[in-house]
Amino acid sequence: MARYEKEDFKRNMKLRLNFNNMMAQFVGEKGIKEEEIAALAQSIEAAEQAMIEKRKNGGMDWRDLPYNQEAVVDDILHYVEEVKDQFDAFVVLGIGGSALGPIALQQAINHPYYNELPREKRGGYPKFYVADNVDPERLAYLFETIDPAKTLFNVTSKSGGTSETMSQFMMIKELLEERLGKEEAAKHIVCTTDAVKGNLRPICEEEGYKSFVIPAGVGGRFSELTPVGLLPAAMAGIDIKELLAGAAYMDQLCQEENTYANMAYMYAILSYIAMQQGKNIQVMMPYADSLKYMSDWFAQLWAESLGKKFANDGSVVHAGQTPVKALGVTDQHSQVQLYAEGPFDKMIVFLGVDQYRRTLTIPKIYQEIPSLGFLGGATQNQLIQTEQMATEYALLKAGKMNMTITLPEVNEFTIGELLYLFEVATAFAGELLQINAFDQPGVEAGKNATYAMFGRPGYEEVKKELEARPQPEPKYII
Ligand code: PA5
């Protein structure tokens, strides 16, 4: 029996949300009162109903991903087993929801210097890269670092048409075909895309690329638990079954009807009230390097899902809360000054860890210098945890709302929980805000403008509109 199937393992790995410091009782007058939560009872009830209805009616297919992917997981694991020894490097070509999850998961689970480890210390898996930008310098440097002839490229695009990803794909395809010939080149490309929609699917079929499917009802930023995240994870030796088990466990916890005991709902409710109070910024500050890119992944989820001009009834609301990424303790020496003494325009979410995967003890030297000697004999683990607690306290003293999610350890199970928790919290916040958390017209406007400027057929009107935009005033350019 795998550890993630055992009830005591699940209980021991349960995430905790401590929101004491969000409450007025602790943080003072700028905090949230229980009466404010009680006053939202009707909206909360409506949001809960909407969550249930949408799940039932196929409006939230990402919620079922922990349960319905047995065959997909098998396919991924077989494929990985078959190809992993053939390649020195694995490169994800994707952007946004097709890249941030793979980066976050790799950083969370694997060694921070993974690519520098000898292959056997990587469990025999290839080196891992994500090319999520079209910066020519970065991509060119990547080509100088890897040998494309020994690399597997995972082209990931839900829409199968995103310019950034497709431009990378086009370059890679040409390069591989020139070097290896068409037939061999095809073995170096694996695609993750929609089953039918977009350009990538027919290309896969025609070129004979191995491919995986992103289910139709799962949008980009909610797709980390589909092959978008599962394939790169498995290709880096991450236990994807345990990841999904962690997500399934969080799903159970999110069924809790008592709002005060439902982590995801409470996270959303507190954030919603904070937004109503003008806290337009949500800082995420993990106290673990391994969770640094979780903040990046979360930033997209929270920003792109909740940042909406229109409410469901068509009224203009300009909803949303700006996610800011920080890292403990590093940012204690930069941003925390602002958080403590600056405006009351933000709430801070700490991510903490009970048990780090390594312990480092500070030697008992310089005992004759009291201002250094006091550190001797303590562990860095104690230091980071104490600094986290001290920052929470400093913010509390300054009357600044903050809450903490604690992971008993960072492992596949707890990361599965965390991903799922944030997804449910985001969807629930969308219901409270009465906006559509699953579209992204603002992102698409930018994509369309790029297509138009490059002369993509069908975008002639957008091009005309763009060309008619006001021209820059030279006096404002210095
Ligand atoms: O969440 C989203 O839908 C977006 O951020 C997409 O993930 C991003 O634009 C990439 O799109 P695609 O996967 O279609 O290439």
Tab-separated table of C-alpha atoms and ligand atoms in Angstrom:
chain	number	residue	atom	x	y	z
A	1	MET	CA	0.000	0.000	0.000
A	2	ALA	CA	1.411	3.397	-0.966
A	3	ARG	CA	1.881	5.847	1.925
A	4	TYR	CA	-0.656	8.256	0.448
A	5	GLU	CA	-3.352	5.593	0.758
A	6	LYS	CA	-2.934	5.389	4.531
A	7	GLU	CA	-5.291	7.480	6.654
A	8	ASP	CA	-2.689	8.399	9.267
A	9	PHE	CA	-0.296	9.650	6.550
A	10	LYS	CA	-3.064	11.829	5.132
A	11	ARG	CA	-3.932	13.217	8.554
A	12	ASN	CA	-0.280	13.904	9.329
A	13	MET	CA	0.126	15.695	6.018
A	14	LYS	CA	-2.980	17.860	6.337
A	15	LEU	CA	-2.305	21.523	5.598
A	16	ARG	CA	-3.304	24.049	8.251
A	17	LEU	CA	-4.700	27.540	7.753
A	18	ASN	CA	-4.165	29.865	10.707
A	19	PHE	CA	-6.175	33.047	10.198
A	20	ASN	CA	-6.053	34.472	13.712
A	21	ASN	CA	-4.096	37.481	12.488
A	22	MET	CA	-6.772	38.349	9.949
A	23	MET	CA	-9.269	38.863	12.743
A	24	ALA	CA	-9.950	42.195	14.467
A	25	GLN	CA	-9.744	40.415	17.804
A	26	PHE	CA	-6.001	40.032	17.196
A	27	VAL	CA	-4.936	42.501	14.562
A	28	GLY	CA	-7.078	45.391	15.771
A	29	GLU	CA	-9.547	47.671	14.074
A	30	LYS	CA	-8.316	47.020	10.518
A	31	GLY	CA	-9.018	43.329	10.929
A	32	ILE	CA	-12.118	41.276	10.160
A	33	LYS	CA	-14.906	40.830	12.680
A	34	GLU	CA	-16.859	37.590	12.982
A	35	GLU	CA	-20.001	39.662	12.409
A	36	GLU	CA	-18.685	40.626	8.991
A	37	ILE	CA	-18.378	36.968	8.081
A	38	ALA	CA	-21.845	36.293	9.510
A	39	ALA	CA	-23.262	39.159	7.453
A	40	LEU	CA	-22.089	37.378	4.306
A	41	ALA	CA	-24.050	34.214	5.133
A	42	GLN	CA	-26.350	34.551	2.136
A	43	SER	CA	-23.580	35.249	-0.365
A	44	ILE	CA	-21.551	32.375	1.065
A	45	GLU	CA	-24.525	30.038	0.776
A	46	ALA	CA	-25.114	31.183	-2.819
A	47	ALA	CA	-21.441	30.714	-3.651
A	48	GLU	CA	-21.460	27.200	-2.146
A	49	GLN	CA	-24.516	26.303	-4.201
A	50	ALA	CA	-22.923	27.698	-7.354
A	51	MET	CA	-19.783	25.611	-6.712
A	52	ILE	CA	-21.887	22.462	-6.333
A	53	GLU	CA	-24.012	23.230	-9.393
A	54	LYS	CA	-21.052	24.079	-11.609
A	55	ARG	CA	-19.224	20.935	-10.590
A	56	LYS	CA	-22.303	18.850	-11.334
A	57	ASN	CA	-22.930	20.517	-14.685
A	58	GLY	CA	-19.406	20.303	-16.051
A	59	GLY	CA	-18.522	23.920	-15.302
A	60	MET	CA	-15.564	22.971	-13.115
A	61	ASP	CA	-14.040	19.868	-14.682
A	62	TRP	CA	-10.693	20.588	-12.997
A	63	ARG	CA	-12.284	19.533	-9.714
A	64	ASP	CA	-12.529	15.920	-10.857
A	65	LEU	CA	-8.942	15.609	-12.088
A	66	PRO	CA	-7.744	13.822	-8.936
A	67	TYR	CA	-10.184	10.996	-9.686
A	68	ASN	CA	-10.603	10.495	-13.404
A	69	GLN	CA	-7.105	10.192	-14.786
A	70	GLU	CA	-6.052	6.643	-14.068
A	71	ALA	CA	-5.547	5.843	-17.750
A	72	VAL	CA	-3.829	9.165	-18.389
A	73	VAL	CA	-1.415	8.588	-15.513
A	74	ASP	CA	-0.622	5.097	-16.816
A	75	ASP	CA	-0.008	6.462	-20.294
A	76	ILE	CA	2.318	9.155	-18.928
A	77	LEU	CA	4.257	6.746	-16.727
A	78	HIS	CA	4.715	4.232	-19.547
A	79	TYR	CA	5.838	6.939	-21.924
A	80	VAL	CA	8.303	8.355	-19.389
A	81	GLU	CA	9.723	4.905	-18.696
A	82	GLU	CA	10.099	4.285	-22.407
A	83	VAL	CA	11.869	7.535	-23.304
A	84	LYS	CA	13.620	8.937	-20.252
A	85	ASP	CA	16.937	7.181	-20.895
A	86	GLN	CA	17.058	8.398	-24.482
A	87	PHE	CA	17.388	12.074	-23.566
A	88	ASP	CA	19.771	14.257	-21.584
A	89	ALA	CA	17.309	17.102	-21.247
A	90	PHE	CA	13.567	17.685	-21.148
A	91	VAL	CA	12.324	21.147	-22.135
A	92	VAL	CA	8.796	22.433	-21.658
A	93	LEU	CA	7.775	24.990	-24.270
A	94	GLY	CA	4.744	26.771	-22.861
A	95	ILE	CA	3.629	29.947	-21.173
A	96	GLY	CA	1.234	31.040	-18.412
A	97	GLY	CA	-0.875	28.129	-17.248
A	98	SER	CA	1.190	25.850	-19.477
A	99	ALA	CA	4.460	26.671	-17.702
A	100	LEU	CA	4.041	28.102	-14.218
A	101	GLY	CA	2.746	24.880	-12.682
A	102	PRO	CA	5.579	22.703	-14.042
A	103	ILE	CA	8.119	25.263	-12.767
A	104	ALA	CA	6.481	25.466	-9.321
A	105	LEU	CA	6.237	21.717	-8.925
A	106	GLN	CA	9.805	21.041	-10.016
A	107	GLN	CA	11.134	23.694	-7.645
A	108	ALA	CA	8.995	22.425	-4.774
A	109	ILE	CA	9.776	18.737	-4.991
A	110	ASN	CA	13.185	18.359	-6.529
A	111	HIS	CA	16.672	19.385	-5.493
A	112	PRO	CA	17.183	23.126	-6.076
A	113	TYR	CA	20.324	22.374	-8.096
A	114	TYR	CA	18.688	19.470	-9.918
A	115	ASN	CA	20.291	20.092	-13.296
A	116	GLU	CA	23.740	20.305	-11.766
A	117	LEU	CA	23.460	16.922	-10.085
A	118	PRO	CA	24.935	13.868	-11.815
A	119	ARG	CA	22.304	11.855	-13.612
A	120	GLU	CA	22.157	9.057	-11.039
A	121	LYS	CA	21.364	11.611	-8.344
A	122	ARG	CA	18.486	12.774	-10.510
A	123	GLY	CA	17.084	9.253	-10.377
A	124	GLY	CA	18.216	8.703	-13.963
A	125	TYR	CA	15.907	11.414	-15.291
A	126	PRO	CA	16.955	14.032	-17.861
A	127	LYS	CA	17.742	17.628	-16.938
A	128	PHE	CA	14.688	19.840	-16.697
A	129	TYR	CA	14.058	23.220	-18.331
A	130	VAL	CA	11.049	25.398	-18.996
A	131	ALA	CA	11.261	27.960	-21.794
A	132	ASP	CA	8.318	30.203	-21.003
A	133	ASN	CA	9.289	33.379	-22.767
A	134	VAL	CA	10.172	34.515	-26.255
A	135	ASP	CA	13.177	36.475	-25.084
A	136	PRO	CA	15.639	35.658	-27.886
A	137	GLU	CA	18.610	35.832	-25.547
A	138	ARG	CA	17.212	33.276	-23.133
A	139	LEU	CA	16.196	30.796	-25.814
A	140	ALA	CA	19.472	31.190	-27.670
A	141	TYR	CA	21.355	30.605	-24.412
A	142	LEU	CA	19.271	27.489	-23.841
A	143	PHE	CA	20.272	26.181	-27.268
A	144	GLU	CA	23.880	26.800	-26.259
A	145	THR	CA	23.339	24.834	-23.036
A	146	ILE	CA	21.503	21.753	-24.241
A	147	ASP	CA	22.125	19.495	-27.189
A	148	PRO	CA	18.808	19.538	-29.099
A	149	ALA	CA	19.702	16.169	-30.582
A	150	LYS	CA	19.585	14.723	-27.045
A	151	THR	CA	16.567	16.675	-25.869
A	152	LEU	CA	12.870	15.964	-25.646
A	153	PHE	CA	10.694	19.051	-26.194
A	154	ASN	CA	7.240	19.158	-24.627
A	155	VAL	CA	5.135	21.665	-26.564
A	156	THR	CA	2.268	22.613	-24.261
A	157	SER	CA	-0.601	24.809	-25.327
A	158	LYS	CA	-4.239	24.416	-24.453
A	159	SER	CA	-5.340	26.638	-27.328
A	160	GLY	CA	-2.693	25.228	-29.618
A	161	GLY	CA	-2.174	28.670	-31.077
A	162	THR	CA	-0.326	30.864	-28.573
A	163	SER	CA	2.273	32.803	-30.559
A	164	GLU	CA	5.019	32.512	-27.952
A	165	THR	CA	4.817	28.753	-27.682
A	166	MET	CA	4.173	28.115	-31.340
A	167	SER	CA	7.102	30.310	-32.381
A	168	GLN	CA	9.363	28.262	-30.119
A	169	PHE	CA	7.922	25.060	-31.518
A	170	MET	CA	8.516	26.212	-35.094
A	171	MET	CA	12.161	26.989	-34.381
A	172	ILE	CA	12.708	23.707	-32.586
A	173	LYS	CA	11.022	21.684	-35.292
A	174	GLU	CA	13.179	23.195	-38.010
A	175	LEU	CA	16.333	22.833	-35.979
A	176	LEU	CA	15.625	19.194	-35.135
A	177	GLU	CA	14.656	18.285	-38.677
A	178	GLU	CA	17.802	19.887	-40.083
A	179	ARG	CA	19.953	18.030	-37.574
A	180	LEU	CA	18.174	14.692	-37.384
A	181	GLY	CA	15.843	14.344	-40.333
A	182	LYS	CA	12.065	14.397	-40.126
A	183	GLU	CA	11.472	10.906	-38.795
A	184	GLU	CA	13.981	11.100	-35.955
A	185	ALA	CA	13.008	14.709	-35.131
A	186	ALA	CA	9.435	13.602	-34.497
A	187	LYS	CA	10.629	11.434	-31.599
A	188	HIS	CA	11.984	14.556	-29.893
A	189	ILE	CA	8.648	16.311	-29.705
A	190	VAL	CA	5.742	15.497	-27.430
A	191	CYS	CA	2.685	17.725	-27.379
A	192	THR	CA	0.147	18.513	-24.690
A	193	THR	CA	-2.916	20.222	-26.093
A	194	ASP	CA	-6.679	20.076	-26.562
A	195	ALA	CA	-8.151	16.901	-28.045
A	196	VAL	CA	-9.556	18.660	-31.089
A	197	LYS	CA	-9.198	22.436	-30.982
A	198	GLY	CA	-6.273	24.543	-32.164
A	199	ASN	CA	-3.406	24.161	-34.599
A	200	LEU	CA	-1.279	21.893	-32.501
A	201	ARG	CA	-3.602	18.888	-32.535
A	202	PRO	CA	-3.682	18.431	-36.347
A	203	ILE	CA	0.062	19.105	-36.474
A	204	CYS	CA	0.611	16.296	-33.950
A	205	GLU	CA	-1.465	13.876	-35.971
A	206	GLU	CA	0.177	14.796	-39.235
A	207	GLU	CA	3.746	14.721	-37.943
A	208	GLY	CA	3.209	11.644	-35.789
A	209	TYR	CA	4.159	13.293	-32.498
A	210	LYS	CA	3.280	11.587	-29.264
A	211	SER	CA	0.635	13.696	-27.558
A	212	PHE	CA	-1.390	14.092	-24.398
A	213	VAL	CA	-4.780	15.728	-23.977
A	214	ILE	CA	-5.796	18.723	-21.890
A	215	PRO	CA	-9.471	18.052	-21.138
A	216	ALA	CA	-11.813	20.491	-22.896
A	217	GLY	CA	-13.390	21.860	-19.731
A	218	VAL	CA	-10.118	22.672	-17.972
A	219	GLY	CA	-8.649	26.127	-18.562
A	220	GLY	CA	-4.939	26.967	-18.692
A	221	ARG	CA	-4.359	28.132	-15.122
A	222	PHE	CA	-6.431	25.273	-13.694
A	223	SER	CA	-4.581	22.662	-15.733
A	224	GLU	CA	-1.595	21.776	-13.549
A	225	LEU	CA	-3.156	18.444	-12.550
A	226	THR	CA	-3.691	17.438	-16.206
A	227	PRO	CA	-0.824	16.213	-18.431
A	228	VAL	CA	0.277	19.880	-18.543
A	229	GLY	CA	1.777	19.340	-15.103
A	230	LEU	CA	1.775	15.574	-14.819
A	231	LEU	CA	4.026	14.824	-17.789
A	232	PRO	CA	6.842	17.256	-16.860
A	233	ALA	CA	6.553	16.138	-13.236
A	234	ALA	CA	6.819	12.453	-14.110
A	235	MET	CA	9.714	13.263	-16.420
A	236	ALA	CA	11.493	14.744	-13.394
A	237	GLY	CA	10.839	11.727	-11.186
A	238	ILE	CA	7.994	13.330	-9.225
A	239	ASP	CA	5.359	10.921	-7.909
A	240	ILE	CA	2.260	12.071	-9.786
A	241	LYS	CA	-0.003	9.502	-8.139
A	242	GLU	CA	0.822	10.970	-4.751
A	243	LEU	CA	0.306	14.478	-6.116
A	244	LEU	CA	-3.198	13.569	-7.258
A	245	ALA	CA	-3.890	11.801	-3.957
A	246	GLY	CA	-3.009	15.016	-2.116
A	247	ALA	CA	-5.397	16.946	-4.347
A	248	ALA	CA	-8.141	14.370	-3.733
A	249	TYR	CA	-7.613	14.689	0.029
A	250	MET	CA	-7.951	18.469	-0.198
A	251	ASP	CA	-11.091	17.996	-2.254
A	252	GLN	CA	-12.578	16.052	0.652
A	253	LEU	CA	-11.557	18.786	3.080
A	254	CYS	CA	-13.159	21.352	0.796
A	255	GLN	CA	-16.512	19.545	1.054
A	256	GLU	CA	-16.727	20.644	4.703
A	257	GLU	CA	-19.993	22.506	5.163
A	258	ASN	CA	-18.967	24.499	8.211
A	259	THR	CA	-17.298	27.527	6.648
A	260	TYR	CA	-15.018	27.984	9.644
A	261	ALA	CA	-13.594	24.513	9.018
A	262	ASN	CA	-13.320	24.801	5.241
A	263	MET	CA	-9.826	26.060	4.421
A	264	ALA	CA	-10.495	27.005	0.821
A	265	TYR	CA	-13.776	28.776	1.513
A	266	MET	CA	-12.354	30.616	4.504
A	267	TYR	CA	-9.328	31.700	2.462
A	268	ALA	CA	-11.679	33.121	-0.164
A	269	ILE	CA	-14.050	34.741	2.342
A	270	LEU	CA	-11.253	36.503	4.218
A	271	SER	CA	-9.664	37.662	0.973
A	272	TYR	CA	-13.052	38.871	-0.261
A	273	ILE	CA	-13.704	40.915	2.892
A	274	ALA	CA	-10.169	42.280	2.713
A	275	MET	CA	-10.855	43.379	-0.895
A	276	GLN	CA	-14.089	45.062	0.189
A	277	GLN	CA	-12.049	46.945	2.786
A	278	GLY	CA	-9.671	48.211	0.101
A	279	LYS	CA	-6.895	45.710	0.625
A	280	ASN	CA	-6.191	45.519	-3.071
A	281	ILE	CA	-2.950	43.605	-2.722
A	282	GLN	CA	-2.368	40.044	-1.601
A	283	VAL	CA	1.230	39.232	-0.807
A	284	MET	CA	2.282	35.602	-0.794
A	285	MET	CA	5.419	35.021	1.204
A	286	PRO	CA	6.671	31.447	1.520
A	287	TYR	CA	9.303	30.723	4.126
A	288	ALA	CA	10.910	28.044	1.978
A	289	ASP	CA	12.841	28.414	-1.256
A	290	SER	CA	11.077	25.293	-2.459
A	291	LEU	CA	7.765	27.191	-2.440
A	292	LYS	CA	9.079	30.329	-4.120
A	293	TYR	CA	7.521	29.529	-7.487
A	294	MET	CA	4.233	28.473	-5.902
A	295	SER	CA	3.711	32.211	-5.461
A	296	ASP	CA	4.276	32.687	-9.193
A	297	TRP	CA	1.783	29.992	-10.034
A	298	PHE	CA	-0.706	31.386	-7.526
A	299	ALA	CA	-0.211	34.923	-8.832
A	300	GLN	CA	-1.459	33.899	-12.258
A	301	LEU	CA	-4.376	31.937	-10.825
A	302	TRP	CA	-5.532	34.746	-8.548
A	303	ALA	CA	-4.874	37.637	-10.940
A	304	GLU	CA	-6.185	36.145	-14.149
A	305	SER	CA	-9.213	34.534	-12.527
A	306	LEU	CA	-10.397	37.434	-10.379
A	307	GLY	CA	-9.206	40.481	-12.299
A	308	LYS	CA	-12.382	41.232	-14.237
A	309	LYS	CA	-14.039	44.356	-15.562
A	310	PHE	CA	-17.542	42.942	-15.671
A	311	ALA	CA	-19.636	41.091	-13.097
A	312	ASN	CA	-21.861	38.206	-14.181
A	313	ASP	CA	-24.810	40.605	-14.469
A	314	GLY	CA	-22.889	42.789	-16.924
A	315	SER	CA	-22.210	45.634	-14.503
A	316	VAL	CA	-18.738	47.188	-14.507
A	317	VAL	CA	-16.918	46.187	-11.328
A	318	HIS	CA	-13.174	46.147	-12.055
A	319	ALA	CA	-12.794	43.342	-9.525
A	320	GLY	CA	-9.566	41.748	-8.380
A	321	GLN	CA	-6.697	41.851	-5.951
A	322	THR	CA	-3.097	42.241	-7.095
A	323	PRO	CA	-0.937	39.278	-6.098
A	324	VAL	CA	2.580	40.142	-5.016
A	325	LYS	CA	5.348	37.605	-4.619
A	326	ALA	CA	7.788	37.763	-1.744
A	327	LEU	CA	10.150	35.261	-0.164
A	328	GLY	CA	10.915	34.758	3.511
A	329	VAL	CA	13.354	35.514	4.931
A	330	THR	CA	14.979	37.260	1.948
A	331	ASP	CA	12.290	39.909	1.618
A	332	GLN	CA	12.353	40.693	5.322
A	333	HIS	CA	15.361	42.716	4.297
A	334	SER	CA	13.492	44.623	1.608
A	335	GLN	CA	9.705	44.593	1.383
A	336	VAL	CA	8.670	43.857	4.965
A	337	GLN	CA	9.388	47.450	5.970
A	338	LEU	CA	6.622	48.501	3.589
A	339	TYR	CA	4.274	45.773	4.739
A	340	ALA	CA	4.693	46.786	8.379
A	341	GLU	CA	4.646	50.540	8.120
A	342	GLY	CA	3.187	51.340	4.719
A	343	PRO	CA	-0.460	51.741	3.758
A	344	PHE	CA	-3.236	49.417	4.893
A	345	ASP	CA	-3.738	48.248	1.310
A	346	LYS	CA	-2.637	44.646	1.554
A	347	MET	CA	-3.015	41.312	3.286
A	348	ILE	CA	-0.096	38.941	3.628
A	349	VAL	CA	-0.245	35.169	3.264
A	350	PHE	CA	2.674	33.249	4.697
A	351	LEU	CA	3.490	29.716	3.602
A	352	GLY	CA	5.330	27.843	6.308
A	353	VAL	CA	6.824	24.377	6.664
A	354	ASP	CA	6.971	22.270	9.836
A	355	GLN	CA	9.653	19.855	8.759
A	356	TYR	CA	12.296	20.941	6.256
A	357	ARG	CA	14.034	18.185	4.302
A	358	ARG	CA	17.454	19.061	5.656
A	359	THR	CA	18.720	20.253	9.031
A	360	LEU	CA	21.714	22.529	9.354
A	361	THR	CA	23.255	23.369	12.716
A	362	ILE	CA	25.086	26.623	13.323
A	363	PRO	CA	28.438	25.887	14.976
A	364	LYS	CA	29.067	26.978	18.551
A	365	ILE	CA	31.826	29.396	17.756
A	366	TYR	CA	32.388	33.047	18.661
A	367	GLN	CA	30.898	32.360	22.079
A	368	GLU	CA	32.982	35.268	23.401
A	369	ILE	CA	31.003	37.674	21.153
A	370	PRO	CA	27.525	37.672	22.716
A	371	SER	CA	25.873	39.246	19.662
A	372	LEU	CA	27.035	36.269	17.522
A	373	GLY	CA	27.479	33.538	20.092
A	374	PHE	CA	23.733	33.338	20.774
A	375	LEU	CA	23.262	31.711	17.346
A	376	GLY	CA	25.676	28.843	18.101
A	377	GLY	CA	24.042	25.446	18.502
A	378	ALA	CA	20.753	26.551	16.957
A	379	THR	CA	19.656	25.188	13.589
A	380	GLN	CA	18.915	27.176	10.453
A	381	ASN	CA	15.542	25.444	10.632
A	382	GLN	CA	14.858	27.143	13.961
A	383	LEU	CA	16.138	30.416	12.579
A	384	ILE	CA	13.865	30.463	9.524
A	385	GLN	CA	10.821	29.374	11.537
A	386	THR	CA	11.529	31.899	14.269
A	387	GLU	CA	11.974	34.661	11.707
A	388	GLN	CA	8.653	33.729	10.142
A	389	MET	CA	6.950	33.872	13.523
A	390	ALA	CA	8.707	37.173	14.277
A	391	THR	CA	7.488	38.688	10.996
A	392	GLU	CA	3.946	37.489	11.627
A	393	TYR	CA	4.168	39.118	15.029
A	394	ALA	CA	5.668	42.362	13.691
A	395	LEU	CA	2.818	42.658	11.187
A	396	LEU	CA	0.262	41.826	13.837
A	397	LYS	CA	1.703	44.543	16.063
A	398	ALA	CA	1.510	46.955	13.155
A	399	GLY	CA	-2.168	46.072	12.682
A	400	LYS	CA	-1.544	44.417	9.306
A	401	MET	CA	-3.727	41.470	8.350
A	402	ASN	CA	-1.874	38.224	7.742
A	403	MET	CA	-2.564	34.511	7.690
A	404	THR	CA	-0.458	31.392	7.406
A	405	ILE	CA	-0.785	28.127	5.540
A	406	THR	CA	1.508	25.480	6.986
A	407	LEU	CA	2.686	22.385	5.146
A	408	PRO	CA	3.795	19.609	7.503
A	409	GLU	CA	6.476	18.829	4.881
A	410	VAL	CA	6.999	19.729	1.265
A	411	ASN	CA	6.229	16.568	-0.696
A	412	GLU	CA	4.005	15.490	-3.563
A	413	PHE	CA	1.018	14.960	-1.282
A	414	THR	CA	1.137	18.365	0.394
A	415	ILE	CA	1.814	20.152	-2.900
A	416	GLY	CA	-1.210	18.381	-4.396
A	417	GLU	CA	-3.224	19.686	-1.454
A	418	LEU	CA	-1.867	23.195	-1.869
A	419	LEU	CA	-2.569	23.417	-5.601
A	420	TYR	CA	-6.097	22.178	-5.129
A	421	LEU	CA	-6.709	24.421	-2.122
A	422	PHE	CA	-5.754	27.510	-4.106
A	423	GLU	CA	-7.840	26.467	-7.091
A	424	VAL	CA	-10.967	25.980	-4.973
A	425	ALA	CA	-10.290	29.196	-3.032
A	426	THR	CA	-9.928	31.115	-6.286
A	427	ALA	CA	-13.126	29.679	-7.756
A	428	PHE	CA	-14.988	30.420	-4.515
A	429	ALA	CA	-13.652	33.989	-4.428
A	430	GLY	CA	-14.919	34.323	-8.015
A	431	GLU	CA	-18.382	33.270	-6.860
A	432	LEU	CA	-18.331	35.767	-3.991
A	433	LEU	CA	-17.231	38.509	-6.378
A	434	GLN	CA	-19.887	37.320	-8.835
A	435	ILE	CA	-17.496	37.328	-11.742
A	436	ASN	CA	-16.455	34.647	-14.213
A	437	ALA	CA	-13.221	33.242	-12.780
A	438	PHE	CA	-12.646	31.034	-15.808
A	439	ASP	CA	-12.266	33.417	-18.713
A	440	GLN	CA	-9.447	35.831	-19.531
A	441	PRO	CA	-10.608	38.455	-22.043
A	442	GLY	CA	-7.794	40.753	-20.955
A	443	VAL	CA	-5.141	38.174	-21.875
A	444	GLU	CA	-6.843	37.376	-25.129
A	445	ALA	CA	-6.927	41.068	-26.111
A	446	GLY	CA	-3.122	41.118	-25.958
A	447	LYS	CA	-2.840	37.854	-27.902
A	448	ASN	CA	-5.161	39.209	-30.594
A	449	ALA	CA	-3.235	42.461	-30.915
A	450	THR	CA	-0.026	40.499	-31.507
A	451	TYR	CA	-1.701	38.317	-34.147
A	452	ALA	CA	-3.010	41.451	-35.851
A	453	MET	CA	0.358	43.209	-35.939
A	454	PHE	CA	1.981	40.110	-37.434
A	455	GLY	CA	-0.678	40.040	-40.133
A	456	ARG	CA	-2.418	36.836	-39.083
A	457	PRO	CA	-5.429	36.286	-41.355
A	458	GLY	CA	-8.740	37.040	-39.647
A	459	TYR	CA	-7.325	39.851	-37.526
A	460	GLU	CA	-7.516	42.635	-40.135
A	461	GLU	CA	-10.051	44.672	-38.140
A	462	VAL	CA	-7.957	44.498	-34.984
A	463	LYS	CA	-4.986	45.646	-37.050
A	464	LYS	CA	-6.892	48.661	-38.361
A	465	GLU	CA	-7.947	49.543	-34.838
A	466	LEU	CA	-4.374	49.243	-33.615
A	467	GLU	CA	-3.005	51.352	-36.420
A	468	ALA	CA	-5.523	54.069	-35.626
A	469	ARG	CA	-4.312	54.327	-32.033
A	470	PRO	CA	-2.932	57.714	-30.931
A	471	GLN	CA	0.701	58.114	-31.929
A	472	PRO	CA	3.218	58.915	-29.172
A	473	GLU	CA	3.818	62.587	-28.429
A	474	PRO	CA	7.588	63.212	-28.857
A	475	LYS	CA	7.585	65.706	-25.980
A	476	TYR	CA	6.729	62.879	-23.621
A	477	ILE	CA	9.752	60.879	-24.724
A	478	ILE	CA	12.940	62.095	-23.156
B	1	PA5	O1	-4.900	30.613	-17.930
B	1	PA5	C1	-4.876	30.807	-19.133
B	1	PA5	O2	-5.797	30.454	-19.875
B	1	PA5	C2	-3.685	31.470	-19.816
B	1	PA5	O3	-2.811	32.082	-18.965
B	1	PA5	C3	-2.946	30.430	-20.641
B	1	PA5	O4	-2.471	29.418	-19.795
B	1	PA5	C4	-1.778	31.015	-21.414
B	1	PA5	O5	-2.184	32.146	-22.132
B	1	PA5	C5	-1.203	29.989	-22.370
B	1	PA5	O6	-2.204	29.533	-23.218
B	1	PA5	P1	-2.091	28.195	-24.049
B	1	PA5	O7	-1.896	27.064	-23.092
B	1	PA5	O8	-3.374	28.104	-24.784
B	1	PA5	O9	-0.920	28.340	-24.962
